[in-house]
Amino acid sequence: STVHYPLSTVHCPLSTVELLPMWKYIFKRLLSLIPVLLGITLLVFALLHLIPGDPATVLLGERATPEQVEAMRQRLGLDRPLPLQYLVFLANILRLDFGTSILSGIPIIEEISNRWPATFELSVAAMLIAIFLGIPAGIFAAVRKNTLLDNLTISGSLIGVSLPVYWLGLLLIYLFAVNLQWLPPSGRISVDAGFNFQPITGFYVFDSILRFDIILFLDVLAHLILPALTLGTIPLAIIARITRSAMLEVLSQDYIRTARAKGLPEYLVIFQHGLKNAFLPISTTIGLQFGTLLGGAILTETIFAWPGIGSWIYEGILARDYPVVQGGVVFVSVSFVIVNLIVDIFYMFLDPRIQYK
């Protein structure tokens, strides 16, 4: 006999009816970002102006006369009331005008466009190391629970979280750059290669591929290895621990025992039934860690002379360069919330049971 299914039960994947709740959810999330970003801008603006000191004095020097300081304050708009300064700051952000650096005189948006590719490239490399090492380590530790491998994974993740980044970076430089001389100690590209190199996109690895220059590609990759290893240590340890915990919970479920009772190969039970259902907390951790890395790793970028966002904002804080700090923090905050929004949307593709209402 033929089995007839009602027309209402036939669903086409990613149909218009199914996509509509997702678009509504994305729209609501975008609206919810507005008060978050307003709060961030207000907090950064208030904290910067509460710090003792005057950027006009820092810019002109301690020997500047009061008349010169006052003229500089008027030129920078620092003589206006604080609420008016904040409103002007918000209006400029809406026009994507983050101002101009007090010290260098370079527009903030130009500094961001020059430095963000370096931070993004380093963050992606660090996360790739953390993902491709942390997830397998967590899986094997969960499968071999309470064995030597499990204990080594737990101990290694604890050490990875506890190691100071500046100490680990200097140790790697001393070992691989000074003693063994396998890798360069700092920078994004060697001096010889940098003379004739004209960036296309700002992402040096991608630019070397576009130019079909294998020597340039190896040089850029060699400069990326040490800072990526240093920066990826903490995310690697966190991802390994989260993967282990999620896999232990999933492997104890009834459907895992049913899959094994059906005679499925163990690798299918672990990866197809186990890892797939345990990937929600793992993906959340990956998104949070990647968003954090996009904010710029100040210590890593400083140790390896990496011209990224983090070291640039740190220099702006020391110099009391208000436009640099405000523009940099706002850009980093927007990047972080966008990454979290992408992770939330990705949930639906990982778990079809999630419905956005």
Short mmCIF file of N, CA and C in Angstrom, two decimals, residues 253-322:
data_model
loop_
_atom_site.label_atom_id
_atom_site.label_comp_id
_atom_site.label_asym_id
_atom_site.label_seq_id
_atom_site.Cartn_x
_atom_site.Cartn_y
_atom_site.Cartn_z
N GLN A 253 24.64 9.73 27.25
CA GLN A 253 23.23 9.74 26.88
C GLN A 253 22.80 8.38 26.32
N ASP A 254 21.48 8.15 26.34
CA ASP A 254 20.92 6.87 25.89
C ASP A 254 21.14 6.63 24.40
N TYR A 255 21.05 7.70 23.58
CA TYR A 255 21.19 7.47 22.15
C TYR A 255 22.60 7.06 21.77
N ILE A 256 23.60 7.41 22.58
CA ILE A 256 24.96 6.93 22.33
C ILE A 256 25.04 5.43 22.61
N ARG A 257 24.42 4.99 23.69
CA ARG A 257 24.39 3.56 23.98
C ARG A 257 23.61 2.80 22.91
N THR A 258 22.53 3.41 22.41
CA THR A 258 21.76 2.77 21.35
C THR A 258 22.58 2.65 20.07
N ALA A 259 23.33 3.68 19.73
CA ALA A 259 24.17 3.63 18.54
C ALA A 259 25.23 2.55 18.65
N ARG A 260 25.81 2.40 19.82
CA ARG A 260 26.80 1.33 20.02
C ARG A 260 26.14 -0.04 19.98
N ALA A 261 24.92 -0.13 20.53
CA ALA A 261 24.22 -1.42 20.52
C ALA A 261 23.85 -1.84 19.10
N LYS A 262 23.65 -0.87 18.21
CA LYS A 262 23.33 -1.18 16.82
C LYS A 262 24.55 -1.65 16.04
N GLY A 263 25.71 -1.57 16.65
CA GLY A 263 26.91 -2.06 16.00
C GLY A 263 27.62 -1.04 15.14
N LEU A 264 27.34 0.25 15.34
CA LEU A 264 28.03 1.28 14.56
C LEU A 264 29.50 1.33 14.95
N PRO A 265 30.38 1.65 14.01
CA PRO A 265 31.80 1.82 14.36
C PRO A 265 31.98 2.92 15.40
N GLU A 266 32.99 2.76 16.22
CA GLU A 266 33.19 3.69 17.33
C GLU A 266 33.45 5.11 16.85
N TYR A 267 34.15 5.26 15.72
CA TYR A 267 34.43 6.61 15.25
C TYR A 267 33.16 7.32 14.80
N LEU A 268 32.18 6.57 14.25
CA LEU A 268 30.91 7.18 13.90
C LEU A 268 30.12 7.57 15.14
N VAL A 269 30.18 6.74 16.16
CA VAL A 269 29.49 7.06 17.41
C VAL A 269 30.05 8.33 18.03
N ILE A 270 31.37 8.47 18.01
CA ILE A 270 32.02 9.61 18.67
C ILE A 270 31.84 10.89 17.86
N PHE A 271 32.11 10.83 16.57
CA PHE A 271 32.14 12.05 15.77
C PHE A 271 30.77 12.42 15.19
N GLN A 272 30.02 11.44 14.71
CA GLN A 272 28.74 11.77 14.09
C GLN A 272 27.64 11.97 15.12
N HIS A 273 27.59 11.12 16.14
CA HIS A 273 26.54 11.23 17.15
C HIS A 273 26.99 12.02 18.38
N GLY A 274 28.26 11.91 18.74
CA GLY A 274 28.73 12.58 19.94
C GLY A 274 29.12 14.03 19.72
N LEU A 275 30.11 14.24 18.85
CA LEU A 275 30.64 15.59 18.65
C LEU A 275 29.58 16.52 18.06
N LYS A 276 28.75 16.01 17.17
CA LYS A 276 27.72 16.85 16.55
C LYS A 276 26.77 17.42 17.58
N ASN A 277 26.41 16.63 18.57
CA ASN A 277 25.49 17.09 19.61
C ASN A 277 26.19 17.86 20.72
N ALA A 278 27.50 17.75 20.80
CA ALA A 278 28.25 18.47 21.83
C ALA A 278 28.83 19.78 21.32
N PHE A 279 28.56 20.13 20.06
CA PHE A 279 29.26 21.25 19.44
C PHE A 279 28.66 22.61 19.82
N LEU A 280 27.46 22.67 20.40
CA LEU A 280 26.89 23.96 20.76
C LEU A 280 27.74 24.71 21.79
N PRO A 281 28.07 24.13 22.94
CA PRO A 281 28.94 24.87 23.87
C PRO A 281 30.33 25.11 23.31
N ILE A 282 30.82 24.21 22.46
CA ILE A 282 32.14 24.40 21.86
C ILE A 282 32.12 25.60 20.93
N SER A 283 31.09 25.71 20.10
CA SER A 283 30.99 26.84 19.18
C SER A 283 30.84 28.16 19.93
N THR A 284 30.11 28.13 21.05
CA THR A 284 29.99 29.34 21.87
C THR A 284 31.35 29.78 22.39
N THR A 285 32.12 28.84 22.88
CA THR A 285 33.46 29.15 23.39
C THR A 285 34.36 29.67 22.28
N ILE A 286 34.30 29.06 21.11
CA ILE A 286 35.12 29.51 19.98
C ILE A 286 34.75 30.95 19.61
N GLY A 287 33.45 31.25 19.55
CA GLY A 287 33.03 32.61 19.21
C GLY A 287 33.48 33.64 20.22
N LEU A 288 33.34 33.32 21.50
CA LEU A 288 33.76 34.26 22.54
C LEU A 288 35.26 34.49 22.52
N GLN A 289 36.02 33.42 22.35
CA GLN A 289 37.47 33.56 22.33
C GLN A 289 37.94 34.32 21.09
N PHE A 290 37.31 34.06 19.96
CA PHE A 290 37.69 34.78 18.74
C PHE A 290 37.36 36.26 18.84
N GLY A 291 36.19 36.58 19.42
CA GLY A 291 35.84 37.98 19.63
C GLY A 291 36.81 38.68 20.55
N THR A 292 37.28 37.95 21.57
CA THR A 292 38.26 38.53 22.49
C THR A 292 39.59 38.80 21.78
N LEU A 293 40.01 37.85 20.94
CA LEU A 293 41.28 38.02 20.23
C LEU A 293 41.21 39.17 19.23
N LEU A 294 40.03 39.41 18.65
CA LEU A 294 39.89 40.52 17.71
C LEU A 294 40.09 41.87 18.39
N GLY A 295 39.90 41.89 19.71
CA GLY A 295 40.14 43.12 20.46
C GLY A 295 41.60 43.49 20.53
N GLY A 296 42.44 42.59 20.07
CA GLY A 296 43.87 42.90 20.09
C GLY A 296 44.54 42.38 21.34
N ALA A 297 45.54 41.57 21.16
CA ALA A 297 46.30 41.04 22.29
C ALA A 297 47.46 41.98 22.56
N ILE A 298 47.30 42.82 23.58
CA ILE A 298 48.28 43.87 23.83
C ILE A 298 49.66 43.29 24.11
N LEU A 299 49.73 42.31 25.00
CA LEU A 299 51.03 41.76 25.38
C LEU A 299 51.69 41.04 24.20
N THR A 300 50.92 40.23 23.48
CA THR A 300 51.48 39.49 22.35
C THR A 300 51.95 40.44 21.26
N GLU A 301 51.14 41.42 20.94
CA GLU A 301 51.51 42.36 19.88
C GLU A 301 52.70 43.22 20.30
N THR A 302 52.83 43.52 21.58
CA THR A 302 53.96 44.31 22.05
C THR A 302 55.25 43.50 22.02
N ILE A 303 55.19 42.24 22.48
CA ILE A 303 56.39 41.41 22.54
C ILE A 303 56.93 41.14 21.15
N PHE A 304 56.04 40.86 20.21
CA PHE A 304 56.47 40.48 18.86
C PHE A 304 56.44 41.66 17.88
N ALA A 305 56.30 42.89 18.39
CA ALA A 305 56.26 44.09 17.54
C ALA A 305 55.26 43.92 16.41
N TRP A 306 54.08 43.43 16.77
CA TRP A 306 53.03 43.17 15.78
C TRP A 306 52.15 44.42 15.68
N PRO A 307 52.06 45.04 14.52
CA PRO A 307 51.34 46.32 14.39
C PRO A 307 49.83 46.13 14.31
N GLY A 308 49.23 45.77 15.44
CA GLY A 308 47.80 45.50 15.46
C GLY A 308 47.01 46.52 16.26
N ILE A 309 45.73 46.21 16.46
CA ILE A 309 44.83 47.11 17.15
C ILE A 309 45.18 47.24 18.63
N GLY A 310 45.53 46.13 19.27
CA GLY A 310 45.78 46.15 20.71
C GLY A 310 46.92 47.06 21.11
N SER A 311 48.07 46.90 20.45
CA SER A 311 49.21 47.75 20.78
C SER A 311 48.93 49.21 20.45
N TRP A 312 48.16 49.46 19.41
CA TRP A 312 47.82 50.83 19.02
C TRP A 312 46.94 51.50 20.08
N ILE A 313 45.93 50.79 20.58
CA ILE A 313 45.08 51.35 21.64
C ILE A 313 45.89 51.56 22.92
N TYR A 314 46.78 50.64 23.23
CA TYR A 314 47.61 50.78 24.43
C TYR A 314 48.48 52.03 24.34
N GLU A 315 49.08 52.27 23.18
CA GLU A 315 49.88 53.48 23.00
C GLU A 315 49.00 54.73 23.13
N GLY A 316 47.77 54.65 22.64
CA GLY A 316 46.85 55.79 22.76
C GLY A 316 46.47 56.07 24.21
N ILE A 317 46.33 55.02 25.01
CA ILE A 317 46.01 55.21 26.43
C ILE A 317 47.17 55.90 27.14
N LEU A 318 48.39 55.44 26.88
CA LEU A 318 49.55 56.04 27.53
C LEU A 318 49.72 57.51 27.14
N ALA A 319 49.39 57.84 25.90
CA ALA A 319 49.57 59.21 25.42
C ALA A 319 48.34 60.09 25.65
N ARG A 320 47.30 59.53 26.28
CA ARG A 320 46.05 60.28 26.48
C ARG A 320 45.49 60.79 25.17
N ASP A 321 45.60 59.95 24.15
CA ASP A 321 45.08 60.28 22.83
C ASP A 321 43.61 59.84 22.79
N TYR A 322 42.70 60.73 23.15
CA TYR A 322 41.29 60.40 23.26
C TYR A 322 40.70 59.81 21.99
#
